[in-house]
Coordinates of C-alpha atoms and ligand atoms in Angstrom, one line a residue:
X1 CA -24.3 -19.5 -6.8
X2 CA -20.4 -20.1 -5.9
X3 CA -19.9 -23.5 -3.7
X4 CA -21.5 -26.4 -3.2
X5 CA -24.7 -26.1 -0.8
X6 CA -22.6 -27.6 1.3
X7 CA -21.4 -25.9 4.5
X8 CA -17.6 -25.0 4.3
X9 CA -16.9 -26.4 7.7
X10 CA -18.4 -29.5 6.6
X11 CA -16.5 -29.7 3.3
X12 CA -13.4 -32.9 2.8
X13 CA -11.0 -30.0 2.0
X14 CA -11.9 -27.7 5.2
X15 CA -12.0 -30.8 7.6
X16 CA -9.1 -31.8 6.0
X17 CA -7.4 -29.1 6.7
X18 CA -8.6 -29.4 10.6
X19 CA -6.9 -32.5 10.8
X20 CA -3.3 -31.2 9.5
X21 CA -4.1 -28.2 12.1
X22 CA -4.1 -30.8 14.9
X23 CA -1.1 -32.7 13.4
X24 CA 1.6 -29.8 12.4
X25 CA -0.1 -27.6 16.0
X26 CA 2.6 -28.5 18.0
X27 CA 5.7 -28.0 15.2
X28 CA 7.8 -24.8 16.4
X29 CA 8.6 -22.9 13.3
X30 CA 12.2 -23.7 14.9
X31 CA 11.9 -26.8 13.7
X32 CA 10.2 -26.7 10.4
X33 CA 13.5 -24.7 9.1
X34 CA 15.6 -26.9 11.0
X35 CA 14.4 -30.0 9.3
X36 CA 14.2 -28.7 5.9
X37 CA 17.3 -26.2 5.2
X38 CA 15.3 -25.5 1.9
X39 CA 12.6 -24.3 3.2
X40 CA 13.0 -20.4 3.0
X41 CA 13.4 -21.2 -1.0
X42 CA 10.5 -23.3 -1.3
X43 CA 8.3 -21.2 0.4
X44 CA 8.7 -17.7 -1.6
X45 CA 7.6 -16.1 -4.2
X46 CA 9.0 -13.6 -7.2
X47 CA 6.3 -12.3 -9.6
X48 CA 5.8 -8.8 -11.3
X49 CA 8.9 -7.2 -9.3
X50 CA 7.7 -8.3 -5.8
X51 CA 9.6 -11.1 -3.5
X52 CA 7.1 -12.9 -1.1
X53 CA 8.8 -14.6 1.8
X54 CA 6.1 -16.6 3.7
X55 CA 8.2 -19.2 4.9
X56 CA 8.2 -17.7 8.5
X57 CA 4.4 -19.4 8.6
X58 CA 3.0 -22.2 10.6
X59 CA 2.9 -24.6 7.7
X60 CA 4.5 -27.2 5.7
X61 CA 4.3 -27.6 2.1
X62 CA 1.2 -29.9 2.7
X63 CA -0.6 -27.1 4.2
X64 CA -0.4 -25.3 1.1
X65 CA -1.2 -27.9 -0.8
X66 CA -4.4 -28.8 1.6
X67 CA -5.6 -24.6 1.3
X68 CA -5.2 -24.8 -2.5
X69 CA -7.7 -27.9 -2.5
X70 CA -9.6 -25.4 -0.4
X71 CA -9.6 -22.8 -3.3
X72 CA -10.2 -25.2 -5.7
X73 CA -13.8 -26.5 -4.2
X74 CA -14.7 -23.0 -3.8
X75 CA -14.1 -22.8 -7.4
X76 CA -12.2 -19.7 -7.0
X77 CA -10.7 -19.7 -10.5
X78 CA -14.2 -19.3 -12.0
X79 CA -15.3 -16.9 -9.5
X80 CA -12.3 -15.3 -10.3
X81 CA -13.3 -15.3 -14.2
X82 CA -16.9 -13.9 -12.9
X83 CA -15.2 -10.7 -11.7
X84 CA -12.8 -10.0 -14.3
X85 CA -15.9 -10.8 -17.1
X86 CA -18.3 -8.1 -15.2
X87 CA -20.6 -10.5 -13.6
X88 CA -23.0 -9.4 -11.0
X89 CA -21.1 -10.8 -8.0
X90 CA -21.9 -8.1 -5.4
X91 CA -25.1 -10.0 -5.2
X92 CA -26.5 -8.1 -2.3
X93 CA -26.6 -5.0 -4.5
X94 CA -27.0 -6.5 -7.9
X95 CA -23.9 -4.9 -9.1
X96 CA -20.8 -5.9 -10.9
X97 CA -17.2 -5.5 -9.3
X98 CA -15.1 -4.2 -11.7
X99 CA -12.7 -1.9 -10.1
X100 CA -10.4 -4.1 -12.4
X101 CA -11.7 -2.4 -15.5
X102 CA -10.3 0.8 -13.8
X103 CA -6.7 0.0 -15.1
X104 CA -7.9 -2.1 -18.1
X105 CA -5.2 -1.2 -21.0
X106 CA -6.5 1.0 -23.9
X107 CA -8.2 -1.6 -26.5
X108 CA -9.2 -4.2 -23.9
X109 CA -12.9 -4.9 -23.5
X110 CA -14.7 -5.4 -20.6
X111 CA -18.3 -5.9 -20.9
X112 CA -21.1 -4.8 -18.5
X113 CA -24.9 -5.1 -19.4
X114 CA -23.8 -5.3 -23.3
X115 CA -21.4 -2.2 -23.1
X116 CA -17.4 -2.2 -23.0
X117 CA -16.5 -0.1 -20.1
X118 CA -13.2 0.5 -21.3
X119 CA -13.6 3.6 -23.7
X120 CA -15.4 5.5 -21.3
X121 CA -12.6 4.9 -17.9
X122 CA -10.0 6.4 -20.9
X123 CA -12.6 8.9 -21.8
X124 CA -12.6 10.1 -17.8
X125 CA -9.1 9.6 -17.8
X126 CA -8.2 11.6 -20.2
X127 CA -10.6 14.5 -19.1
X128 CA -8.7 14.2 -15.6
X129 CA -5.6 14.3 -17.2
X130 CA -5.9 17.0 -19.1
X131 CA -7.7 19.2 -15.9
X132 CA -4.5 18.0 -13.8
X133 CA -2.5 19.5 -16.4
X134 CA -4.1 23.0 -16.7
X135 CA -3.9 23.4 -13.1
X136 CA -0.3 21.9 -12.4
X137 CA 1.1 24.2 -15.6
X138 CA -0.5 27.1 -13.4
X139 CA -3.7 27.6 -16.5
X140 CA -6.4 26.8 -14.6
X141 CA -6.9 30.2 -13.0
X142 CA -8.9 30.8 -9.8
X143 CA -11.4 33.4 -9.9
X144 CA -9.4 36.4 -9.2
X145 CA -6.8 35.1 -11.6
X146 CA -4.1 33.7 -9.6
X147 CA -3.0 30.2 -10.1
X148 CA -4.0 26.7 -7.7
X149 CA -2.0 26.5 -4.8
X150 CA -3.8 24.5 -2.7
X151 CA -6.0 21.4 -3.4
X152 CA -8.8 20.2 -0.6
X153 CA -10.1 16.6 -0.9
X154 CA -13.6 16.6 0.7
X155 CA -14.8 13.0 1.0
X156 CA -14.7 10.0 3.5
X157 CA -14.3 6.5 3.4
X158 CA -13.4 5.2 0.4
X159 CA -13.5 8.6 -1.3
X160 CA -11.3 9.6 1.3
X161 CA -8.9 6.5 2.5
X162 CA -7.3 6.0 -0.9
X163 CA -6.3 9.3 -1.8
X164 CA -5.1 10.4 1.5
X165 CA -3.3 6.9 1.7
X166 CA -1.9 7.6 -2.2
X167 CA -0.9 11.4 -2.0
X168 CA 1.4 10.1 1.6
X169 CA 2.4 7.0 -0.2
X170 CA 3.6 9.4 -3.2
X171 CA 4.3 12.8 -2.0
X172 CA 8.3 12.1 -3.0
X173 CA 7.1 12.1 -6.6
X174 CA 4.3 14.9 -5.8
X175 CA 4.4 18.3 -7.1
X176 CA 5.8 20.6 -4.3
X177 CA 4.9 23.3 -5.3
X178 CA 1.0 22.2 -4.4
X179 CA -0.3 22.2 -0.7
X180 CA -2.8 18.7 -0.2
X181 CA -5.2 18.6 2.2
X182 CA -7.8 15.9 2.7
X183 CA -11.1 16.7 4.7
X184 CA -12.9 13.7 5.5
X185 CA -14.4 14.2 9.5
X186 CA -17.9 15.5 9.9
X187 CA -16.3 17.2 13.1
X188 CA -15.7 21.1 12.3
X189 CA -12.2 20.9 13.5
X190 CA -10.8 19.1 10.6
X191 CA -12.1 21.7 8.0
X192 CA -11.0 24.9 10.0
X193 CA -7.2 23.5 10.1
X194 CA -7.1 22.4 7.3
X195 CA -8.4 25.9 5.5
X196 CA -6.7 27.9 8.3
X197 CA -3.7 29.0 6.3
X198 CA -5.1 29.0 3.2
X199 CA -5.9 31.6 0.5
X200 CA -9.1 30.8 -0.9
X201 CA -8.2 32.8 -4.3
X202 CA -5.7 29.8 -4.6
X203 CA -7.2 27.1 -3.2
X204 CA -9.1 24.0 -5.3
X205 CA -12.1 22.4 -3.6
X206 CA -12.3 18.2 -5.2
X207 CA -15.1 17.1 -3.5
X208 CA -15.3 13.4 -3.8
X209 CA -18.4 11.3 -3.5
X210 CA -20.0 8.7 -5.0
X211 CA -23.2 9.2 -4.2
X212 CA -22.7 13.1 -3.5
X213 CA -25.4 12.9 -0.5
X214 CA -23.0 11.6 2.3
X215 CA -23.7 13.8 5.2
X216 CA -20.1 14.3 6.2
X217 CA -18.8 15.1 2.7
X218 CA -21.9 17.3 1.9
X219 CA -21.5 19.4 5.5
X220 CA -18.0 19.9 4.7
X221 CA -18.8 20.8 1.3
X222 CA -20.9 23.3 2.2
X223 CA -18.7 24.7 4.4
X224 CA -15.7 25.0 2.5
X225 CA -18.7 27.1 0.0
X226 CA -19.4 29.2 2.4
X227 CA -15.8 29.8 3.3
X228 CA -15.2 30.5 0.1
X229 CA -17.7 32.7 -0.6
X230 CA -16.9 34.8 2.2
X231 CA -13.4 35.9 0.9
X232 CA -14.4 35.5 -3.1
X233 CA -17.6 37.2 -2.5
X234 CA -19.2 35.9 -5.8
X235 CA -21.6 32.8 -6.7
X236 CA -19.4 33.0 -10.2
X237 CA -16.3 32.2 -8.1
X238 CA -17.6 28.7 -7.0
X239 CA -16.6 27.3 -10.9
X240 CA -13.4 28.0 -10.4
X241 CA -12.7 26.9 -7.3
X242 CA -14.6 23.5 -6.9
X243 CA -14.9 20.0 -9.1
X244 CA -16.9 17.0 -8.3
X245 CA -16.0 13.5 -9.0
X246 CA -19.4 11.6 -8.3
X247 CA -21.7 9.3 -10.4
X248 CA -24.5 11.5 -9.6
X249 CA -25.0 14.5 -12.2
X250 CA -27.9 15.7 -10.7
X251 CA -27.0 16.4 -7.3
X252 CA -24.0 17.7 -8.2
X253 CA -25.5 20.3 -10.3
X254 CA -28.2 21.1 -7.5
X255 CA -24.9 21.7 -5.3
X256 CA -23.6 24.3 -7.7
X257 CA -20.7 22.8 -9.5
X258 CA -21.1 22.7 -13.2
X259 CA -20.8 19.1 -14.6
X260 CA -18.4 20.1 -17.2
X261 CA -15.7 20.2 -13.9
X262 CA -17.5 16.7 -13.0
X263 CA -15.8 13.4 -13.2
X264 CA -17.4 10.7 -13.3
X265 CA -17.2 7.1 -12.8
X266 CA -19.9 4.1 -12.1
X267 CA -21.4 1.8 -9.9
X268 CA -19.8 -0.7 -10.4
X269 CA -16.8 0.8 -8.4
X270 CA -16.9 0.5 -4.8
X271 CA -16.2 3.0 -2.5
X272 CA -13.5 1.4 -1.1
X273 CA -12.2 0.2 -4.5
X274 CA -12.5 3.4 -6.6
X275 CA -8.4 5.5 -5.6
X276 CA -8.1 4.3 -9.3
X277 CA -11.0 5.8 -10.7
X278 CA -11.8 9.7 -11.0
X279 CA -11.9 9.5 -6.9
X280 CA -7.9 9.5 -7.7
X281 CA -8.2 12.9 -8.7
X282 CA -6.0 14.5 -6.0
X283 CA -3.7 11.8 -6.8
X284 CA -3.2 12.8 -10.2
X285 CA -2.9 16.6 -9.0
X286 CA 0.0 15.5 -6.9
X287 CA 1.8 13.1 -9.3
X288 CA 1.1 14.3 -12.9
X289 CA -0.9 11.9 -15.4
X290 CA 2.2 10.1 -15.9
X291 CA 2.2 9.4 -12.5
X292 CA -0.9 8.1 -12.4
X293 CA -0.6 5.9 -15.3
X294 CA 1.9 4.4 -13.7
X295 CA 0.2 3.8 -10.4
X296 CA -2.7 1.9 -12.8
X297 CA 0.0 0.0 -14.6
X298 CA 1.2 -1.5 -11.6
X299 CA -2.5 -2.3 -10.3
X300 CA -3.0 -4.3 -13.7
X301 CA 0.1 -6.2 -13.8
X302 CA -1.1 -7.6 -10.3
X303 CA -4.4 -8.2 -11.9
X304 CA -2.6 -9.7 -14.6
X305 CA -0.7 -12.3 -12.3
X306 CA -4.2 -12.7 -10.0
X307 CA -5.9 -13.8 -13.3
X308 CA -3.6 -16.1 -14.8
X309 CA -0.6 -17.1 -12.7
X310 CA -1.7 -21.0 -11.1
X311 CA -2.8 -20.8 -7.5
X312 CA 0.5 -21.9 -6.2
X313 CA 2.3 -19.2 -7.7
X314 CA 0.2 -16.4 -7.1
X315 CA 0.8 -14.0 -4.5
X316 CA -2.7 -12.6 -3.6
X317 CA -3.9 -16.2 -3.6
X318 CA -1.4 -17.7 -1.2
X319 CA -0.9 -14.8 1.1
X320 CA -5.2 -14.8 1.3
X321 CA -4.8 -18.5 2.1
X322 CA -2.5 -18.1 4.8
X323 CA -4.2 -15.3 6.2
X324 CA -7.6 -17.7 6.3
X325 CA -5.3 -20.8 7.8
X326 CA -4.0 -18.2 10.4
X327 CA -7.9 -17.2 11.0
X328 CA -9.8 -20.3 11.0
X329 CA -7.3 -23.1 11.8
X330 CA -4.8 -21.1 14.2
X331 CA -7.3 -19.1 15.8
X332 CA -5.8 -15.7 14.9
X333 CA -8.1 -12.4 15.5
X334 CA -5.9 -9.9 14.3
X335 CA -3.7 -9.0 11.7
X336 CA -0.8 -6.7 11.8
X337 CA 0.5 -4.7 8.8
X338 CA 4.0 -3.4 9.0
X339 CA 4.9 -1.3 6.5
X340 CA 9.0 -0.5 6.8
X341 CA 8.3 2.6 4.7
X342 CA 7.7 6.0 6.1
X343 CA 5.6 7.2 2.9
X344 CA 3.4 3.9 3.7
X345 CA 2.6 6.1 6.9
X346 CA -1.6 5.4 6.0
X347 CA -1.6 2.2 4.5
X348 CA -2.6 0.6 7.2
X349 CA -5.6 2.9 7.9
X350 CA -6.4 2.1 4.1
X351 CA -6.2 -1.4 4.4
X352 CA -8.5 -1.2 7.3
X353 CA -11.6 -0.4 5.3
X354 CA -10.3 -2.6 2.4
X355 CA -10.3 -5.4 4.4
X356 CA -12.6 -5.4 6.9
X357 CA -15.3 -3.0 5.6
X358 CA -15.1 -6.4 2.7
X359 CA -14.9 -9.4 4.9
X360 CA -16.3 -8.0 8.1
X361 CA -19.4 -10.3 7.5
X362 CA -21.0 -13.1 9.0
X363 CA -23.9 -14.0 6.8
X364 CA -23.2 -16.0 3.4
X365 CA -24.0 -15.4 -0.1
X366 CA -27.1 -17.8 0.6
X367 CA -28.3 -15.7 3.3
X368 CA -27.5 -18.2 6.4
X369 CA -24.9 -17.4 9.3
X370 CA -21.3 -18.5 8.8
X371 CA -20.3 -20.8 11.6
X372 CA -16.5 -19.9 11.3
X373 CA -14.8 -16.9 11.7
X374 CA -14.7 -14.3 8.7
X375 CA -12.5 -11.3 8.3
X376 CA -9.6 -10.4 10.4
X377 CA -8.8 -7.3 12.3
X378 CA -6.4 -5.6 10.6
X379 CA -4.2 -2.8 12.2
X380 CA -0.4 -1.6 12.4
X381 CA 1.9 1.3 11.9
X382 CA 4.9 2.0 10.3
X383 CA 8.1 0.2 11.5
X384 CA 10.1 1.0 13.5
X385 CA 7.6 3.4 15.7
X386 CA 5.8 0.3 16.3
X387 CA 8.7 -1.8 18.3
X388 CA 8.8 0.8 20.5
X389 CA 4.9 0.3 21.5
X390 CA 2.8 -2.4 20.6
X391 CA 5.5 -5.1 19.4
X392 CA 5.7 -6.5 23.0
X393 CA 2.1 -7.7 22.7
X394 CA 3.0 -9.4 19.3
X395 CA 6.4 -10.9 20.8
X396 CA 4.9 -12.4 24.2
X397 CA 1.8 -11.2 24.7
X398 CA -0.9 -14.4 24.7
X399 CA -2.3 -13.6 21.6
X400 CA -1.4 -14.8 18.2
X401 CA -0.9 -12.2 15.8
X402 CA 0.6 -12.8 12.3
X403 CA 2.2 -9.8 10.5
X404 CA 2.7 -8.8 7.3
X405 CA 6.0 -6.7 7.0
X406 CA 6.3 -4.7 3.8
X407 CA 10.3 -3.5 3.0
X408 CA 11.8 -1.7 0.3
X409 CA 15.0 -2.5 -1.3
X410 CA 16.3 1.0 -1.9
X411 CA 15.3 4.2 -0.1
X412 CA 13.5 7.4 -1.5
X413 CA 15.5 9.5 1.0
X414 CA 19.2 8.3 0.8
X415 CA 20.3 9.7 4.0
X416 CA 23.2 7.4 6.2
X417 CA 23.1 4.3 7.4
X418 CA 19.3 4.8 7.7
X419 CA 18.1 2.7 5.6
X420 CA 20.2 -0.5 6.5
X421 CA 19.1 0.5 9.8
X422 CA 15.5 0.2 9.3
X423 CA 16.0 -2.7 7.0
X424 CA 17.7 -4.6 10.0
X425 CA 14.8 -3.8 12.1
X426 CA 12.3 -5.3 9.6
X427 CA 14.2 -8.5 8.9
X428 CA 15.4 -8.9 13.0
X429 CA 11.7 -8.7 14.1
X430 CA 10.9 -11.3 11.6
X431 CA 13.3 -13.2 12.7
X432 CA 12.3 -12.8 16.7
X433 CA 9.1 -13.6 16.3
X434 CA 9.8 -16.8 14.0
X435 CA 12.7 -18.1 16.7
X436 CA 12.2 -16.4 19.5
X437 CA 14.9 -16.9 22.6
X438 CA 14.7 -19.8 25.0
X439 CA 15.3 -20.0 28.3
X440 CA 18.5 -21.7 27.6
X441 CA 20.0 -18.9 25.4
X442 CA 19.0 -16.5 28.1
X443 CA 20.6 -18.4 30.7
X444 CA 23.8 -18.7 28.9
X445 CA 23.5 -14.8 29.1
X446 CA 23.7 -14.8 33.0
X447 CA 20.4 -13.9 33.2
X448 CA 19.6 -14.1 37.3
X449 CA 17.2 -17.1 37.5
X450 CA 14.2 -14.9 38.6
X451 CA 13.9 -13.3 35.3
X452 CA 14.7 -15.9 32.6
X453 CA 10.9 -16.4 32.0
X454 CA 10.7 -12.9 31.4
X455 CA 13.1 -12.2 28.9
X456 CA 12.2 -16.0 27.5
X457 CA 10.6 -15.3 23.9
X458 CA 8.5 -18.2 23.0
X459 CA 8.9 -17.6 19.1
X460 CA 6.6 -19.4 16.7
X461 CA 5.0 -16.0 15.4
X462 CA 3.8 -16.0 11.9
X463 CA 4.9 -13.8 9.3
X464 CA 4.8 -12.7 5.8
X465 CA 7.7 -10.5 4.6
X466 CA 7.3 -8.6 1.2
X467 CA 10.2 -7.6 -0.3
X468 CA 10.0 -4.6 -3.3
X469 CA 12.9 -2.8 -4.8
X470 CA 11.3 1.1 -4.6
X471 CA 8.4 2.4 -3.6
X472 CA 7.2 4.3 -6.6
X473 CA 3.5 4.6 -8.2
X474 CA 3.6 1.5 -10.1
X475 CA 4.9 -0.6 -6.6
X476 CA 2.0 0.9 -5.0
X477 CA -0.5 0.4 -7.3
X478 CA 0.9 -3.6 -7.2
X479 CA 0.7 -3.7 -3.6
X480 CA -3.0 -2.3 -2.8
X481 CA -4.0 -4.6 -5.9
X482 CA -2.5 -7.5 -3.7
X483 CA -4.3 -6.4 -0.7
X484 CA -7.4 -6.4 -3.3
X485 CA -7.3 -9.7 -4.5
X486 CA -6.3 -10.7 -0.8
X487 CA -9.6 -9.9 -0.1
X488 CA -11.4 -11.6 -2.8
X489 CA -9.8 -14.7 -2.3
X490 CA -10.7 -14.8 1.1
X491 CA -14.4 -13.6 0.8
X492 CA -14.9 -16.1 -1.8
X493 CA -14.1 -19.0 0.5
X494 CA -15.8 -17.5 3.2
X495 CA -19.2 -17.6 0.6
X496 CA -19.7 -13.8 1.4
X497 CA -20.2 -10.6 -0.2
X498 CA -16.8 -8.8 -0.1
X499 CA -18.6 -6.3 -1.7
X500 CA -21.6 -4.8 0.3
X501 CA -21.3 -2.7 3.7
X502 CA -24.9 -3.0 5.2
X503 CA -23.1 -2.7 8.2
X504 CA -22.2 0.9 8.0
X505 CA -26.2 1.8 7.7
X506 CA -28.3 1.5 11.0
X507 CA -25.9 3.8 13.0
X508 CA -26.5 6.6 10.1
X509 CA -30.3 6.4 10.0
X510 CA -29.9 6.4 14.2
X511 CA -28.0 10.0 13.6
X512 CA -30.3 11.3 11.6
X513 CA -32.9 10.9 14.1
X514 CA -31.0 12.2 17.1
X515 CA -29.9 15.4 14.7
X516 CA -33.3 17.4 15.5
X517 CA -32.9 16.0 18.4
X518 CA -30.0 18.1 19.6
X519 CA -32.1 21.5 19.0
X520 CA -32.5 23.0 22.4
X521 CA -36.2 23.3 21.7
X522 CA -37.0 19.5 21.9
X523 CA -37.9 18.3 25.8
X524 CA -36.6 15.6 27.2
X525 CA -39.8 13.4 27.4
X526 CA -40.2 14.0 24.0
X527 CA -37.4 11.3 23.6
X528 CA -37.9 8.1 22.8
X529 CA -34.7 6.3 23.0
X530 CA -33.6 3.6 25.5
X531 CA -33.0 5.5 29.1
X532 CA -29.3 5.4 28.3
X533 CA -29.7 7.5 25.1
X534 CA -32.1 9.7 26.6
X535 CA -30.2 10.5 29.3
X536 CA -26.9 10.8 27.4
X537 CA -28.6 13.1 24.8
X538 CA -30.1 15.4 27.9
X539 CA -26.6 15.3 29.7
X540 CA -24.8 16.5 26.1
X541 CA -27.2 19.2 25.3
X542 CA -26.6 20.6 29.4
X543 CA -22.9 20.5 28.5
X544 CA -23.0 21.9 25.4
X545 CA -25.3 24.7 26.8
Ligands
G6Q601 C1 -16.7 1.7 0.8 C2 -18.2 2.5 1.2 C3 -18.0 3.7 2.2 C4 -18.0 5.4 1.1 C5 -18.1 6.5 2.0 C6 -18.2 7.4 0.9 O1 -16.6 1.2 0.2 O2 -18.9 2.5 0.3 O3 -16.6 4.3 2.6 O4 -17.1 5.3 0.1 O5 -19.6 6.1 2.9 O6 -19.2 7.6 0.1 P1 -19.8 8.6 -0.7 O7 -17.8 8.6 -2.0 O8 -20.8 8.0 -1.9 O9 -19.6 9.8 -0.2

């Protein structure tokens, strides 16, 4: 296995970080900057078109060296190679973890169980491109002979969050004559609202489900079929209005979708790592095959950077290590992701699944419980909206909340001074968080004494600034892959399986037991849950009528 048998917290590299944390605990970011005028330059990195300024973290160059020591101890480089080489590093599911192969250029090879998977990836990409071109050009016709005008992706979790995030992020580049909707929730409102103004004759459903058994997706897909048939009347219409993205050909056929209209992927693609597989079909329909190729190229550039750059000059490694420092040595419980880019409005939600489903684990690869914190709680909103809501707590609350700011040099919609105002706010927030405002500075503004404490900003709040020239398919790919590899870096050090998700199972199983119990015919005394659940089921049924 990855690490030495010694528990992580017993390792000299961990203990050295603990001692170092105690030592620098009392140094304010103001003092770090004062004592070293070259700090910003030293603690910044430029790679593959991304500028990362990590100087506003409570770290020194020694912190970084010690963190790199920890990463080396954990065998980060060799574990990275194991992932890229297709070893079955998802040990609880016995699977390889090869989202990186989804963006491997033609002609390269990645072997899984003796088979090169790259040609298969490009074969599916080719079929997707062909299909997307036909729909976008109006060549693909609905059953009544009309071109497709609306695309509804039905999926949930990894089969929804990536597609919806990417669609919103790349909307600027999308074909505006097409309408896109994303249905995920089993709450009927999600489906009803998604289709209420659509014409079935011009609507294409993309049923996205790796397993093709997921309760929510199959329930929504069946409702979609019923809705389509209500309007189109004949079963033969389904073939023109439904396509599937799945690994399960049998279930796709059973549902009534011809496998000729199915786009496949593989068990070595985890749901939350699948937006660049066929699960990205809706993205490709929106931005076209060439835009999708640019997206994949962005992912690939970050893969190459992560795989080859030295740890000290490696964007995901540095960000992963600093995140771990904040979590394990400075006691932060959450991390805010603050994109100053309206098109990235679903990026925090996407990252929540990527980070929290991956690293929200308390059992190590050897099956023992951890004695340290793992996955941080990720959350956020696009700037500047958050500033008028939760930033108060980040600036003056009692908790330490490290922030990742994401800012682009060029706006996609040039509108007067908007972009400079937006950028000034991002830069100012990071500055305010780090340096705050002392009581003396407040007093010098003639603030009455009884308000001085209220108007003082402690500062010393850590943040990263990610600065990129422009939001494009390529830069989105780089950004997503950056966080994928941050998650990987941290998971390796925490010695957990970042690629399973057993924690989502229990609730699903219990729901299957409760569904039939909601039938009016089931009497109260037939319920055998705890007293709370029994009473709630009874109360719900009474309210439902
Ligand atoms: C992601 C998870 C999960 C999955 C959904 C949808 O890593 O595995 O979010 O994507 O449960 O699963 P299906 O694609 O099989 O419907």
